[in-house]
Short mmCIF file of C-alpha atoms and ligand atoms in Angstrom, two decimals:
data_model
loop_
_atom_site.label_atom_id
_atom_site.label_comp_id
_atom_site.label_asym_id
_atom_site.label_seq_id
_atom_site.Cartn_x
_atom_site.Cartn_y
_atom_site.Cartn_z
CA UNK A 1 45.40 269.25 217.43
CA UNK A 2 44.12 266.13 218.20
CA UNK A 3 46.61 264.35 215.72
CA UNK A 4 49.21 266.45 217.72
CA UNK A 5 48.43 264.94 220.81
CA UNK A 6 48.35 261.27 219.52
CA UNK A 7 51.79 262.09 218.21
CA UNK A 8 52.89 263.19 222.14
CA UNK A 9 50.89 260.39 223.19
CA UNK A 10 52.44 257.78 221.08
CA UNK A 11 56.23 259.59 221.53
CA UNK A 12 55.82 259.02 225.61
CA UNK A 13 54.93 255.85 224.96
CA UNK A 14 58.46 254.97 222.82
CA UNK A 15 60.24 256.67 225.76
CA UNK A 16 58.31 254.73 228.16
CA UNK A 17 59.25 251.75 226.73
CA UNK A 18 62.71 252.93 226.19
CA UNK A 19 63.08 253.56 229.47
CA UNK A 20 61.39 250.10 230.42
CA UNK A 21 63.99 248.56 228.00
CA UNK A 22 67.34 250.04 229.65
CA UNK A 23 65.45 249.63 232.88
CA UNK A 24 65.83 245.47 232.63
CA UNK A 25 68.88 245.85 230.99
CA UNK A 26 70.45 247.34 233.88
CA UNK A 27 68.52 245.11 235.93
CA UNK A 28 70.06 241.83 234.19
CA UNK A 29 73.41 243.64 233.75
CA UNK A 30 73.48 243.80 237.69
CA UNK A 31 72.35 240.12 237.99
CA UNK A 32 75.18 239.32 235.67
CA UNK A 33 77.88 240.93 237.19
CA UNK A 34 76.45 239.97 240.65
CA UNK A 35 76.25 236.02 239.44
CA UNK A 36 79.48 236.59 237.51
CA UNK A 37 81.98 236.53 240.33
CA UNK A 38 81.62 233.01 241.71
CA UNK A 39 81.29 231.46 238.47
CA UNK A 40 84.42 233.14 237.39
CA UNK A 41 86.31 232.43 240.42
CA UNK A 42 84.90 228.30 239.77
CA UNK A 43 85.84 228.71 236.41
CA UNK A 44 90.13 229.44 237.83
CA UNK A 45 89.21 226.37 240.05
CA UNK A 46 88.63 223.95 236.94
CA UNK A 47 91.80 225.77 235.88
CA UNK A 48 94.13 224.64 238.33
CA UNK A 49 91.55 220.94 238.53
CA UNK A 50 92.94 220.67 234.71
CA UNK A 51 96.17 221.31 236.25
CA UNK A 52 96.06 218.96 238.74
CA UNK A 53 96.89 220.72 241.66
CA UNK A 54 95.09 220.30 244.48
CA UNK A 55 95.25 222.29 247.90
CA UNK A 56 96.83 220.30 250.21
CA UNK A 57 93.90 219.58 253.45
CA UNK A 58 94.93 218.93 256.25
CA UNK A 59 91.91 217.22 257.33
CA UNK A 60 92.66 213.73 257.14
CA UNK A 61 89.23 212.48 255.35
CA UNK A 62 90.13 215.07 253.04
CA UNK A 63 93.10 214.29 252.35
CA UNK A 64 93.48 213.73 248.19
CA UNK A 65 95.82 210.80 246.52
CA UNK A 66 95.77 210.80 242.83
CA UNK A 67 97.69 209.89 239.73
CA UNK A 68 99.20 213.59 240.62
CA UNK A 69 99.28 213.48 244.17
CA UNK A 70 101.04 210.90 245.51
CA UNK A 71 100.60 209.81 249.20
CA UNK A 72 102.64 211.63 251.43
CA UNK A 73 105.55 210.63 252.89
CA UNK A 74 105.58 208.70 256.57
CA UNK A 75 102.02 208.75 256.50
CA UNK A 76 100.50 206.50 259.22
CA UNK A 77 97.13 204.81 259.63
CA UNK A 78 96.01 202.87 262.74
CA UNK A 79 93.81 200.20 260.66
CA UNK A 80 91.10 197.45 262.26
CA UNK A 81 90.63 194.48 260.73
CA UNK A 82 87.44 192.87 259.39
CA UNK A 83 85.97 189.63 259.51
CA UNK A 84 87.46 188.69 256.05
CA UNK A 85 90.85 190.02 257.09
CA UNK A 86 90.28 192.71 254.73
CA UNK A 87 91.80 196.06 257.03
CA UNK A 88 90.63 199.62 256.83
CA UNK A 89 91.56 202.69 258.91
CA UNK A 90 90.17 202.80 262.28
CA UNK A 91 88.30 205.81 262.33
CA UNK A 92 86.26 205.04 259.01
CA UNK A 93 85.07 201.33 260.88
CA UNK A 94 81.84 202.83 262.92
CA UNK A 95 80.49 204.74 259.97
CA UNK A 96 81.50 201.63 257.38
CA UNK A 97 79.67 199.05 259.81
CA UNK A 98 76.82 201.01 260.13
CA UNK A 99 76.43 201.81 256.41
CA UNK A 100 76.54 197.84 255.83
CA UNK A 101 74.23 197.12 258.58
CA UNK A 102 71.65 199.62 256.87
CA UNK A 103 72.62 197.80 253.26
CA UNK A 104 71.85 194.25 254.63
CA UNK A 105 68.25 195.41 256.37
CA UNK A 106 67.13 195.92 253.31
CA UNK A 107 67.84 192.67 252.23
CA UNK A 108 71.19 193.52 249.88
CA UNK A 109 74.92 192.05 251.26
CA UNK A 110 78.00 193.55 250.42
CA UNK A 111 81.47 192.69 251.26
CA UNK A 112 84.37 194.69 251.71
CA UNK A 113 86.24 192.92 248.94
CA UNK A 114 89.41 195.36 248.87
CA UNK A 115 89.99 197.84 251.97
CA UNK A 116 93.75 198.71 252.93
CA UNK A 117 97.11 198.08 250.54
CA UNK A 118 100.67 198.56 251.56
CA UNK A 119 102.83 199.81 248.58
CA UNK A 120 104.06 195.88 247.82
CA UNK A 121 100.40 194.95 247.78
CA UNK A 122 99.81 197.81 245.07
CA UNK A 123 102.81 196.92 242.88
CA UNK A 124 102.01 193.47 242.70
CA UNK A 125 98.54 194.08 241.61
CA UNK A 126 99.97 196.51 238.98
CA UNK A 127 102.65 194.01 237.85
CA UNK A 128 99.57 191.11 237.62
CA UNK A 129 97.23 193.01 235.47
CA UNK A 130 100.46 193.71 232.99
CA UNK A 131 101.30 190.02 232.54
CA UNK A 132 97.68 189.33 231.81
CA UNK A 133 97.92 191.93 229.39
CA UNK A 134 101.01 190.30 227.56
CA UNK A 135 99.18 187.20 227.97
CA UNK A 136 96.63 188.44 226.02
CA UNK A 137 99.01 189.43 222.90
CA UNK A 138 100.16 193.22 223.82
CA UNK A 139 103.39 194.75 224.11
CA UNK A 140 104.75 195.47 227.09
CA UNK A 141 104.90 199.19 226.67
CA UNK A 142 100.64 198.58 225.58
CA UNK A 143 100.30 196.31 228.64
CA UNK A 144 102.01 198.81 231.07
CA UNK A 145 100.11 202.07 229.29
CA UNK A 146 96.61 199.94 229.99
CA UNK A 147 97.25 198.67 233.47
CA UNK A 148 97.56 201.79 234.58
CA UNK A 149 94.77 203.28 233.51
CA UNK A 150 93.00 200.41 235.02
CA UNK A 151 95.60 199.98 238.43
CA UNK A 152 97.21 202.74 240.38
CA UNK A 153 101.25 202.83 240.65
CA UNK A 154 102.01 202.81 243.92
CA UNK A 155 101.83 206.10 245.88
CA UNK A 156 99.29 206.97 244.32
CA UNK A 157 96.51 204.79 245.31
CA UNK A 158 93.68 205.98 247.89
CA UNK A 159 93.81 202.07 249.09
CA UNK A 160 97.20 202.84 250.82
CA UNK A 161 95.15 205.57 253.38
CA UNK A 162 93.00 203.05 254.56
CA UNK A 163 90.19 205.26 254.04
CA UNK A 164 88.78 203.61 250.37
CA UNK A 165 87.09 200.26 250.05
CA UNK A 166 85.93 198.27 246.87
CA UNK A 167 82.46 196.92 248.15
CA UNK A 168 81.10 194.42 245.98
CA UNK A 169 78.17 191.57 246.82
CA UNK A 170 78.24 188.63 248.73
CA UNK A 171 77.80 186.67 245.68
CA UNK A 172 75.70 183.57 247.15
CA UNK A 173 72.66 186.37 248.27
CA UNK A 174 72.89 189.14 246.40
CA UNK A 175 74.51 190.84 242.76
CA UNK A 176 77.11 193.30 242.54
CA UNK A 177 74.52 195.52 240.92
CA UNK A 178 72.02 195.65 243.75
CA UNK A 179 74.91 196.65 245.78
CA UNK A 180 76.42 199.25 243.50
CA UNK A 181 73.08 200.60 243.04
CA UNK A 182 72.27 201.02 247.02
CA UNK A 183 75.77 202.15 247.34
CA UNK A 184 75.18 205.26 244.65
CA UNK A 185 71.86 206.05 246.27
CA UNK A 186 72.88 206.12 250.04
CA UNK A 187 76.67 205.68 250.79
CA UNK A 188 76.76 209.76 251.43
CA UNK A 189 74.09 209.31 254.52
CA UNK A 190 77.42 207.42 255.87
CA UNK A 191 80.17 209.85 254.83
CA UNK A 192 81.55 207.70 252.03
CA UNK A 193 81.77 209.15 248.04
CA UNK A 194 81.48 207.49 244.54
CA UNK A 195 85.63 208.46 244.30
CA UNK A 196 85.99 207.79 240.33
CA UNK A 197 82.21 209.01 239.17
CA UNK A 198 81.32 208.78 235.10
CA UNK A 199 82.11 211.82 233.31
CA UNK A 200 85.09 212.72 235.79
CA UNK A 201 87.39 211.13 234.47
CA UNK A 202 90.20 213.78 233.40
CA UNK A 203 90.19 215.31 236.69
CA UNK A 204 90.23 212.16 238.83
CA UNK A 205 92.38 210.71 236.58
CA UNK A 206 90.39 207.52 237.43
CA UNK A 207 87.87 205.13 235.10
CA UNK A 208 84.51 204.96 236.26
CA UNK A 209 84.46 202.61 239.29
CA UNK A 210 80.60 201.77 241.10
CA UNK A 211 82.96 199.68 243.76
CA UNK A 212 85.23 202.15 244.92
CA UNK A 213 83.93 204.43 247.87
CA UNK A 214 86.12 206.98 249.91
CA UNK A 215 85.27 208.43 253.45
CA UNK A 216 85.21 211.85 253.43
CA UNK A 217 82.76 212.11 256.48
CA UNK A 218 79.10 212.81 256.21
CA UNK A 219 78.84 216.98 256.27
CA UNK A 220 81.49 216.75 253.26
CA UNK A 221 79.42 213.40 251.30
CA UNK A 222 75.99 215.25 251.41
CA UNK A 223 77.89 218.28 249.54
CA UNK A 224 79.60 216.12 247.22
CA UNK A 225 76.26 213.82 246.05
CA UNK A 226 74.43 216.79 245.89
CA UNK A 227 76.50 218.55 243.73
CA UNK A 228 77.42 215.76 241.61
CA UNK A 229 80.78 216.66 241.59
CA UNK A 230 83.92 214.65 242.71
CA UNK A 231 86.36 215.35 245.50
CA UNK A 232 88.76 217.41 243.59
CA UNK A 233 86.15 220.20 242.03
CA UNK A 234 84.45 219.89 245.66
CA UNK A 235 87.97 221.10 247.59
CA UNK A 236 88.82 223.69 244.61
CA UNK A 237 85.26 224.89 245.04
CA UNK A 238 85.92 225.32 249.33
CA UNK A 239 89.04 227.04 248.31
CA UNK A 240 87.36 229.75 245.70
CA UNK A 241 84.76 230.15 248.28
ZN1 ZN B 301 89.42 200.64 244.78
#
């Protein structure tokens, strides 16, 4: 008898924790399948980001210019011009000036060393870095091939929107380092992105560059920075969600 009911006692028990067991499976199974559906729709994003196509915005600080998407046609840009005669887009100036003005009160000075290109700006730059590549004993297929990993082709480069700068130091008070440095800490309080971060490169198409910021507008920058992700997953993510 009293084996008997040890026996009942110890069969509840296994159903108990039989029940417990499909009980958290269900439980997790739910999670899953409730967790699932975003991920799965990201995961079609990074598809089409592998692909290279990118949703047209048309939001003008979202606006994307690529090795795949080339700058559209009669686009128009009402640029300012700087102290150094470097020129950037108008509407990027307040939040550009202020982001500098920040930099410099803490004792760091950066300069706007690239802003705006025309198309003739961009080829010559490209054509440049190839003869200093055959200058230095390469091909020119080689030459052309590493240039342009380096230097966009024309229509293709983000400095012909007037919304990209290269920001490096004013070399007699500060190092490009100190500025780079700032510049990946804060530059999204001011609406501008690291454009070509490390680790990005196959969907940016771009090599690492700690210079080259893009305004994209603040509410947009705080989403990118935190997310450490770079404008093309961040508009592919908007679109799955
Ligand atoms: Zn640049």
């Amino acid at each position: 008898m009293l084996e008997n009911r040890d026996l009942s006692i110890k069969t509840r028990r296994r159903r108990l924790r039989i029940a417990a067991i499909f009980c958290i499976l269900f439980m997790a199974g739910n999670m899953l399948v409730k967790s699932e559906l975003p991920s799965m729709l990201w995961k079609m994003g990074m598809m089409a980001v592998k692909n290279h196509t990118i949703p047209i915005s048309d939001e003008w600080n979202l606006i994307v210019v690529n090795r795949w998407n080339e700058i559209p046609e009669n686009y128009s840009v009402t640029l300012i011009e700087l102290e150094n005669g470097q020129k950037v887009d108008s509407r990027i100036y307040p939040d550009l000036q202020e982001m500098f003005d920040a930099m410099r009160a803490e004792g760091i000075y950066p300069t706007v060393r690239e802003g705006y290109r025309t198309a003739e700006e961009q080829q010559e730059i490209l054509e440049e870095r190839i003869q200093r590549y055959i200058n230095e004993g390469y091909s020119r297929s080689r030459a052309e091939r590493t240039a342009k990993k380096w230097v966009a082709v024309p229509g293709t480069s983000e400095h012909q929107l007037g919304i990209a700068v290269d920001i490096n130091a004013d070399k007699t008070r500060s190092t490009n380092d100190e500025v780079y440095t700032w510049l990946a800490k804060n530059a999204y309080n001011y609406g501008f992105i690291l454009r070509y971060p490390l680790g990005k490169e196959d969907i940016t198409g771009a090599e690492y560059e700690p210079w080259h910021f893009r305004y994209v507008g603040i509410e947009h920058a705080q989403i990118i920075y935190e997310n450490h992700i770079c404008l093309e997953e961040y508009l592919l993510n908007r679109l799955c969600n």
